[in-house]
């Protein structure tokens, strides 16, 4: 009310008072607003207004061997397996998981799926996009490992693939290609394992076969040089001749001795029988000498021939053993062949699940609030101590 008694609105008076009160409130809480509220608002503004949506695609696969009838052990059986060592399938599964996040895998994906372009779409926010045209292999691998997760579960033997990208189709395509690469990698490991398994047995078989062939050549050469197909048979025949001559000579000598007691040694009959004894003696000496008397004797031929035959028989048995070992190695390698079982096929995402805006903003707000409270307590304690 003015001096004339007329009522005047008090709005103009209250507005300055309200502004001053707000300013005083801000001044009183300046540090809280500066260190907690403002950063939280900036983070919320980025994630809700700027950050690009990311879509997730996931797949599960299992690496098994042809001879494996059951799933890998769980619990106690897994502990026992760990105590005795990692199985072949487990080792190969872990190697496949490691390969899928390697430089080789990224290079293959870049060539086959244009990986770089999938992470450089227009409209992707600066903090999420991949920089570089083209990016260095090291930067691309680091970015790829931030967007892709490959996790092997030792208890179940299942490998999980998770890919984040900026479109559902890109995530699906990358996961599908990585599954194909995992299968191709397992095939490479199979070929290498198969070759390594049978290489030793195959080499032993080839060496034995070569030695056996060389021994057969030596036997043929021996027969040609000695002009004898079977020295052993010839030796047996020669022994028969010597035995017959020895028997005839003994008989002739007995007859000659008996005749010498009955008739004169100058008689024609006695001289004829004596000549026969001399002839038999000479023939026996000649045949015995052929059997054992010099370096070209039959006994030497038999010895050399039997040595070659013994070597041939030994190598034949060795060849059979090497062939059996090779067949066994092939069978074992076949049973150890690995293959990929797709447990969960890649999914085509419908809704963007990342970034998790609410979770991130809430986490930032709580963390800043805790830090602010700790700082306030420290400052308050210092002031109290100073007072």
Coordinates of C-alpha atoms in Angstrom, one line a residue:
X1 CA 0.0 0.0 0.0
X2 CA 1.4 3.4 -1.0
X3 CA 1.0 6.7 0.7
X4 CA -2.3 7.3 -1.0
X5 CA -3.7 4.0 0.3
X6 CA -3.6 2.2 -3.0
X7 CA -2.5 -1.5 -3.0
X8 CA 0.7 -2.3 -5.1
X9 CA 1.6 -5.9 -6.1
X10 CA 4.7 -7.3 -4.3
X11 CA 5.9 -9.5 -7.3
X12 CA 8.8 -7.1 -8.2
X13 CA 10.0 -7.2 -4.6
X14 CA 9.8 -11.0 -4.3
X15 CA 11.6 -11.8 -7.6
X16 CA 14.9 -10.2 -6.5
X17 CA 14.5 -12.0 -3.2
X18 CA 13.9 -15.4 -4.9
X19 CA 16.9 -14.9 -7.2
X20 CA 19.1 -13.9 -4.3
X21 CA 17.9 -17.0 -2.4
X22 CA 18.7 -19.3 -5.4
X23 CA 22.1 -17.7 -5.8
X24 CA 22.8 -18.2 -2.1
X25 CA 21.7 -21.8 -2.3
X26 CA 24.1 -22.4 -5.3
X27 CA 26.9 -20.7 -3.5
X28 CA 26.3 -22.8 -0.4
X29 CA 26.4 -26.0 -2.4
X30 CA 28.9 -24.9 -5.1
X31 CA 31.4 -27.7 -4.4
X32 CA 28.8 -30.4 -4.5
X33 CA 27.3 -29.1 -7.7
X34 CA 30.7 -28.7 -9.3
X35 CA 32.2 -32.1 -8.3
X36 CA 29.1 -34.4 -8.3
X37 CA 26.1 -32.9 -10.1
X38 CA 27.9 -31.3 -13.1
X39 CA 30.0 -34.4 -14.0
X40 CA 27.0 -36.6 -13.6
X41 CA 25.0 -34.4 -16.0
X42 CA 27.8 -34.3 -18.5
X43 CA 28.1 -38.1 -18.5
X44 CA 24.3 -38.5 -18.7
X45 CA 24.2 -36.0 -21.6
X46 CA 26.9 -37.9 -23.5
X47 CA 25.3 -41.3 -23.1
X48 CA 21.7 -40.3 -23.6
X49 CA 22.3 -37.7 -26.4
X50 CA 25.5 -38.5 -28.2
X51 CA 26.7 -42.1 -27.6
X52 CA 25.9 -44.5 -30.5
X53 CA 23.8 -47.5 -29.9
X54 CA 25.6 -50.8 -29.9
X55 CA 24.0 -54.2 -30.8
X56 CA 25.2 -57.5 -29.4
X57 CA 25.3 -60.9 -31.1
X58 CA 26.3 -64.0 -29.3
X59 CA 27.1 -67.6 -30.2
X60 CA 28.4 -70.7 -28.3
X61 CA 30.5 -73.6 -29.8
X62 CA 32.1 -76.7 -28.5
X63 CA 35.3 -78.4 -29.8
X64 CA 35.1 -82.2 -29.5
X65 CA 37.0 -85.2 -30.8
X66 CA 35.6 -88.0 -32.8
X67 CA 36.4 -90.5 -30.0
X68 CA 34.9 -88.4 -27.3
X69 CA 31.6 -89.8 -26.2
X70 CA 30.7 -87.5 -23.3
X71 CA 30.9 -83.9 -22.4
X72 CA 34.0 -82.7 -20.6
X73 CA 34.0 -83.4 -16.9
X74 CA 32.3 -81.1 -14.4
X75 CA 33.2 -80.7 -10.7
X76 CA 35.2 -83.6 -9.3
X77 CA 35.8 -85.1 -12.8
X78 CA 37.1 -81.8 -14.0
X79 CA 39.4 -81.5 -11.0
X80 CA 40.8 -85.0 -11.7
X81 CA 41.3 -84.0 -15.4
X82 CA 43.1 -80.9 -14.2
X83 CA 45.3 -83.0 -12.0
X84 CA 46.2 -85.3 -14.8
X85 CA 46.6 -82.7 -17.5
X86 CA 44.6 -80.9 -20.1
X87 CA 42.9 -83.2 -22.7
X88 CA 43.6 -82.8 -26.4
X89 CA 40.2 -81.4 -27.1
X90 CA 40.5 -78.8 -24.3
X91 CA 43.9 -77.7 -25.5
X92 CA 42.7 -77.3 -29.1
X93 CA 39.6 -75.4 -27.9
X94 CA 41.7 -73.0 -25.9
X95 CA 44.0 -72.6 -28.9
X96 CA 41.0 -71.8 -31.1
X97 CA 39.8 -69.2 -28.6
X98 CA 43.2 -67.6 -28.5
X99 CA 43.4 -67.6 -32.4
X100 CA 40.0 -65.8 -32.7
X101 CA 41.4 -62.7 -30.9
X102 CA 44.8 -62.7 -32.7
X103 CA 46.4 -60.6 -35.4
X104 CA 45.7 -63.4 -37.9
X105 CA 42.0 -63.5 -37.1
X106 CA 41.7 -59.7 -37.3
X107 CA 43.5 -59.7 -40.7
X108 CA 41.2 -62.4 -42.0
X109 CA 38.1 -60.5 -40.8
X110 CA 39.4 -57.3 -42.3
X111 CA 39.8 -58.9 -45.7
X112 CA 36.6 -61.0 -45.7
X113 CA 34.1 -58.8 -43.9
X114 CA 35.5 -55.2 -44.3
X115 CA 35.9 -55.0 -40.5
X116 CA 37.3 -51.5 -40.4
X117 CA 34.2 -50.0 -42.2
X118 CA 31.9 -51.7 -39.8
X119 CA 33.5 -49.8 -37.0
X120 CA 33.6 -46.5 -38.8
X121 CA 29.9 -45.9 -39.7
X122 CA 28.8 -42.3 -40.1
X123 CA 27.2 -40.9 -37.0
X124 CA 29.2 -43.0 -34.6
X125 CA 30.2 -40.8 -31.6
X126 CA 33.9 -39.8 -31.3
X127 CA 34.6 -41.9 -28.2
X128 CA 33.2 -45.2 -29.7
X129 CA 34.4 -45.1 -33.3
X130 CA 37.6 -46.6 -34.7
X131 CA 40.1 -44.0 -35.9
X132 CA 42.6 -44.3 -38.7
X133 CA 42.3 -44.6 -42.5
X134 CA 43.4 -47.3 -42.4
X135 CA 44.1 -47.9 -38.7
X136 CA 47.4 -49.5 -37.7
X137 CA 47.2 -53.3 -37.1
X138 CA 48.0 -52.6 -33.4
X139 CA 45.2 -50.1 -33.0
X140 CA 42.7 -52.3 -34.9
X141 CA 43.5 -55.3 -32.7
X142 CA 43.1 -53.3 -29.5
X143 CA 39.8 -51.9 -30.7
X144 CA 38.7 -55.3 -31.8
X145 CA 39.4 -56.9 -28.4
X146 CA 37.3 -54.1 -26.8
X147 CA 34.4 -55.0 -29.0
X148 CA 34.7 -58.7 -29.1
X149 CA 34.8 -61.2 -26.2
X150 CA 36.0 -64.8 -26.7
X151 CA 35.7 -66.8 -23.4
X152 CA 36.5 -70.5 -22.9
X153 CA 34.7 -72.3 -20.0
X154 CA 37.1 -75.0 -18.7
X155 CA 34.3 -76.8 -16.9
X156 CA 31.8 -77.2 -19.8
X157 CA 34.3 -76.9 -22.6
X158 CA 32.1 -74.3 -24.3
X159 CA 33.5 -71.2 -26.0
X160 CA 31.4 -68.1 -26.0
X161 CA 31.6 -65.4 -28.7
X162 CA 30.1 -62.0 -28.0
X163 CA 30.4 -59.1 -30.5
X164 CA 29.3 -55.5 -30.1
X165 CA 28.9 -53.3 -33.2
X166 CA 26.8 -50.4 -34.4
X167 CA 24.2 -52.4 -36.4
X168 CA 22.5 -55.7 -35.8
X169 CA 23.7 -57.1 -39.2
X170 CA 27.3 -56.2 -38.5
X171 CA 27.3 -58.0 -35.2
X172 CA 25.7 -61.1 -36.7
X173 CA 28.1 -61.2 -39.7
X174 CA 31.2 -60.9 -37.5
X175 CA 30.1 -63.7 -35.2
X176 CA 29.1 -65.9 -38.1
X177 CA 32.5 -65.3 -39.8
X178 CA 34.3 -66.0 -36.6
X179 CA 32.5 -69.3 -36.2
X180 CA 33.6 -70.2 -39.7
X181 CA 37.1 -69.2 -38.9
X182 CA 37.1 -71.4 -35.8
X183 CA 35.9 -74.4 -37.9
X184 CA 38.6 -73.7 -40.5
X185 CA 41.2 -73.5 -37.7
X186 CA 40.1 -76.8 -36.3
X187 CA 40.5 -78.4 -39.8
X188 CA 44.0 -77.0 -40.0
X189 CA 44.8 -78.5 -36.6
X190 CA 43.3 -81.8 -37.7
X191 CA 45.5 -82.0 -40.8
X192 CA 48.6 -81.1 -38.8
X193 CA 47.8 -83.6 -36.1
X194 CA 47.0 -86.3 -38.6
X195 CA 50.3 -85.7 -40.5
X196 CA 52.3 -85.6 -37.3
X197 CA 50.7 -88.8 -36.0
X198 CA 51.4 -91.0 -39.0
X199 CA 54.7 -89.3 -40.1
X200 CA 56.9 -91.5 -37.9
X201 CA 55.1 -94.7 -38.7
X202 CA 55.0 -93.9 -42.4
X203 CA 58.7 -93.1 -42.4
X204 CA 59.6 -96.4 -40.6
X205 CA 57.5 -98.3 -43.1
X206 CA 59.2 -96.6 -46.1
X207 CA 62.6 -97.2 -44.6
X208 CA 61.9 -100.9 -44.0
X209 CA 60.4 -101.3 -47.5
X210 CA 63.5 -99.8 -49.0
X211 CA 65.8 -102.1 -47.0
X212 CA 63.7 -105.1 -48.0
X213 CA 63.9 -104.2 -51.6
X214 CA 67.7 -103.7 -51.4
X215 CA 68.0 -107.1 -49.8
X216 CA 66.0 -108.7 -52.6
X217 CA 68.3 -107.0 -55.1
X218 CA 71.3 -108.4 -53.1
X219 CA 69.9 -111.9 -53.3
X220 CA 69.3 -111.6 -57.0
X221 CA 72.8 -110.3 -57.6
X222 CA 74.3 -113.1 -55.4
X223 CA 72.5 -115.8 -57.5
X224 CA 73.7 -114.2 -60.8
X225 CA 77.3 -114.0 -59.5
X226 CA 77.3 -117.6 -58.2
X227 CA 75.3 -118.9 -61.1
X228 CA 73.1 -120.7 -58.6
X229 CA 69.4 -120.2 -57.8
X230 CA 69.6 -121.9 -54.4
X231 CA 73.0 -122.6 -52.9
X232 CA 71.5 -124.4 -50.0
X233 CA 69.8 -127.0 -52.3
X234 CA 73.1 -127.3 -54.1
X235 CA 75.0 -127.8 -50.9
X236 CA 72.5 -130.5 -49.8
X237 CA 73.0 -132.3 -53.1
X238 CA 76.8 -132.0 -52.8
X239 CA 76.7 -133.4 -49.3
X240 CA 74.7 -136.4 -50.7
X241 CA 77.4 -136.9 -53.4
X242 CA 80.2 -136.8 -50.7
X243 CA 78.3 -139.3 -48.5
X244 CA 77.8 -141.7 -51.5
X245 CA 81.5 -141.5 -52.4
X246 CA 82.5 -142.0 -48.8
X247 CA 80.3 -145.1 -48.6
X248 CA 81.6 -146.5 -52.0
X249 CA 85.2 -145.8 -51.0
X250 CA 84.8 -147.6 -47.7
X251 CA 83.2 -150.6 -49.5
X252 CA 86.0 -150.7 -52.1
X253 CA 88.7 -150.5 -49.5
X254 CA 87.2 -153.4 -47.6
X255 CA 87.0 -155.4 -50.8
X256 CA 90.6 -154.6 -51.6
X257 CA 91.8 -155.6 -48.2
X258 CA 90.0 -158.9 -48.3
X259 CA 91.3 -159.6 -51.8
X260 CA 94.9 -158.7 -50.8
X261 CA 94.8 -161.6 -48.3
X262 CA 93.7 -164.1 -50.9
X263 CA 95.5 -163.2 -54.1
X264 CA 98.8 -161.7 -55.2
X265 CA 98.9 -157.9 -55.3
X266 CA 100.2 -158.0 -58.8
X267 CA 97.2 -159.8 -60.2
X268 CA 95.0 -157.9 -62.6
X269 CA 91.9 -158.2 -60.4
X270 CA 93.7 -156.7 -57.4
X271 CA 95.2 -153.9 -59.6
X272 CA 91.8 -153.0 -61.0
X273 CA 90.2 -152.8 -57.5
X274 CA 93.2 -150.8 -56.3
X275 CA 92.7 -148.4 -59.2
X276 CA 89.0 -148.1 -58.3
X277 CA 89.9 -147.3 -54.7
X278 CA 92.3 -144.6 -55.9
X279 CA 89.7 -143.1 -58.2
X280 CA 87.1 -143.0 -55.5
X281 CA 89.6 -141.4 -53.2
X282 CA 90.5 -138.7 -55.7
X283 CA 86.8 -138.1 -56.5
X284 CA 86.0 -137.9 -52.8
X285 CA 88.8 -135.4 -52.2
X286 CA 87.6 -133.3 -55.2
X287 CA 84.0 -133.3 -54.1
X288 CA 84.9 -132.6 -50.4
X289 CA 87.2 -129.7 -51.6
X290 CA 84.3 -128.3 -53.6
X291 CA 82.1 -128.4 -50.5
X292 CA 84.5 -126.9 -48.0
X293 CA 88.0 -126.6 -49.3
X294 CA 88.6 -123.1 -50.7
X295 CA 87.1 -119.6 -50.9
X296 CA 84.7 -120.5 -53.6
X297 CA 83.5 -123.6 -51.7
X298 CA 79.8 -124.2 -51.5
X299 CA 79.7 -123.8 -47.7
X300 CA 80.8 -120.1 -48.2
X301 CA 77.9 -119.7 -50.7
X302 CA 75.5 -121.2 -48.3
X303 CA 76.7 -118.9 -45.5
X304 CA 76.3 -115.8 -47.5
X305 CA 73.0 -116.9 -48.9
X306 CA 71.6 -117.8 -45.5
X307 CA 72.7 -114.4 -44.2
X308 CA 70.8 -112.7 -46.9
X309 CA 67.8 -114.9 -46.3
X310 CA 67.8 -114.2 -42.6
X311 CA 68.0 -110.5 -43.3
X312 CA 65.1 -110.8 -45.7
X313 CA 63.0 -112.7 -43.2
X314 CA 63.8 -110.2 -40.5
X315 CA 62.9 -107.3 -42.7
X316 CA 59.7 -109.0 -43.8
X317 CA 58.6 -109.3 -40.2
X318 CA 59.7 -105.7 -39.5
X319 CA 57.7 -104.6 -42.5
X320 CA 54.6 -106.3 -41.3
X321 CA 55.1 -104.7 -37.8
X322 CA 55.6 -101.2 -39.4
X323 CA 52.5 -101.6 -41.6
X324 CA 50.5 -102.6 -38.5
X325 CA 51.8 -99.6 -36.6
X326 CA 51.0 -97.3 -39.5
X327 CA 47.4 -98.6 -39.6
X328 CA 47.1 -98.2 -35.9
X329 CA 48.4 -94.7 -36.1
X330 CA 45.9 -93.9 -38.8
X331 CA 43.0 -95.3 -36.8
X332 CA 44.1 -93.4 -33.7
X333 CA 44.5 -90.2 -35.6
X334 CA 41.0 -90.7 -37.1
X335 CA 39.6 -91.1 -33.5
X336 CA 41.4 -88.0 -32.4
X337 CA 40.0 -85.8 -35.2
X338 CA 38.3 -82.6 -33.8
X339 CA 35.2 -80.9 -35.0
X340 CA 33.2 -77.9 -34.0
X341 CA 29.7 -78.3 -32.5
X342 CA 27.6 -75.1 -32.6
X343 CA 25.7 -75.1 -29.3
X344 CA 24.1 -71.6 -29.8
X345 CA 23.8 -70.1 -33.2
X346 CA 24.4 -66.3 -33.7
X347 CA 21.4 -64.1 -32.9
X348 CA 20.2 -61.1 -34.9
X349 CA 19.8 -58.4 -32.3
X350 CA 16.5 -56.4 -32.3
X351 CA 17.2 -53.9 -29.5
X352 CA 20.4 -52.0 -28.6
X353 CA 21.6 -53.2 -25.2
X354 CA 24.7 -51.1 -25.1
X355 CA 25.9 -48.7 -23.8
X356 CA 24.1 -49.4 -20.5
X357 CA 23.2 -45.7 -19.9
X358 CA 21.3 -45.9 -16.7
X359 CA 23.9 -48.3 -15.1
X360 CA 26.8 -46.1 -16.2
X361 CA 25.3 -42.8 -15.0
X362 CA 24.2 -44.3 -11.7
X363 CA 27.7 -45.8 -11.2
X364 CA 29.3 -42.4 -12.0
X365 CA 26.9 -40.6 -9.6
X366 CA 27.5 -43.0 -6.7
X367 CA 31.3 -42.9 -7.2
X368 CA 31.4 -39.1 -7.3
X369 CA 29.1 -38.9 -4.3
X370 CA 31.4 -41.2 -2.3
X371 CA 34.5 -39.3 -3.3
X372 CA 32.8 -36.0 -2.4
X373 CA 31.8 -37.4 1.0
X374 CA 35.3 -38.6 1.7
X375 CA 36.7 -35.2 0.6
X376 CA 34.2 -33.3 2.7
X377 CA 35.1 -35.4 5.8
X378 CA 38.8 -34.8 5.2
X379 CA 38.3 -31.0 4.8
X380 CA 36.0 -30.9 7.8
X381 CA 38.6 -32.8 9.9
X382 CA 41.4 -30.4 8.8
X383 CA 39.3 -27.4 9.7
X384 CA 38.4 -28.8 13.1
X385 CA 42.0 -29.6 13.8
X386 CA 43.1 -26.1 12.7
X387 CA 40.5 -24.5 15.0

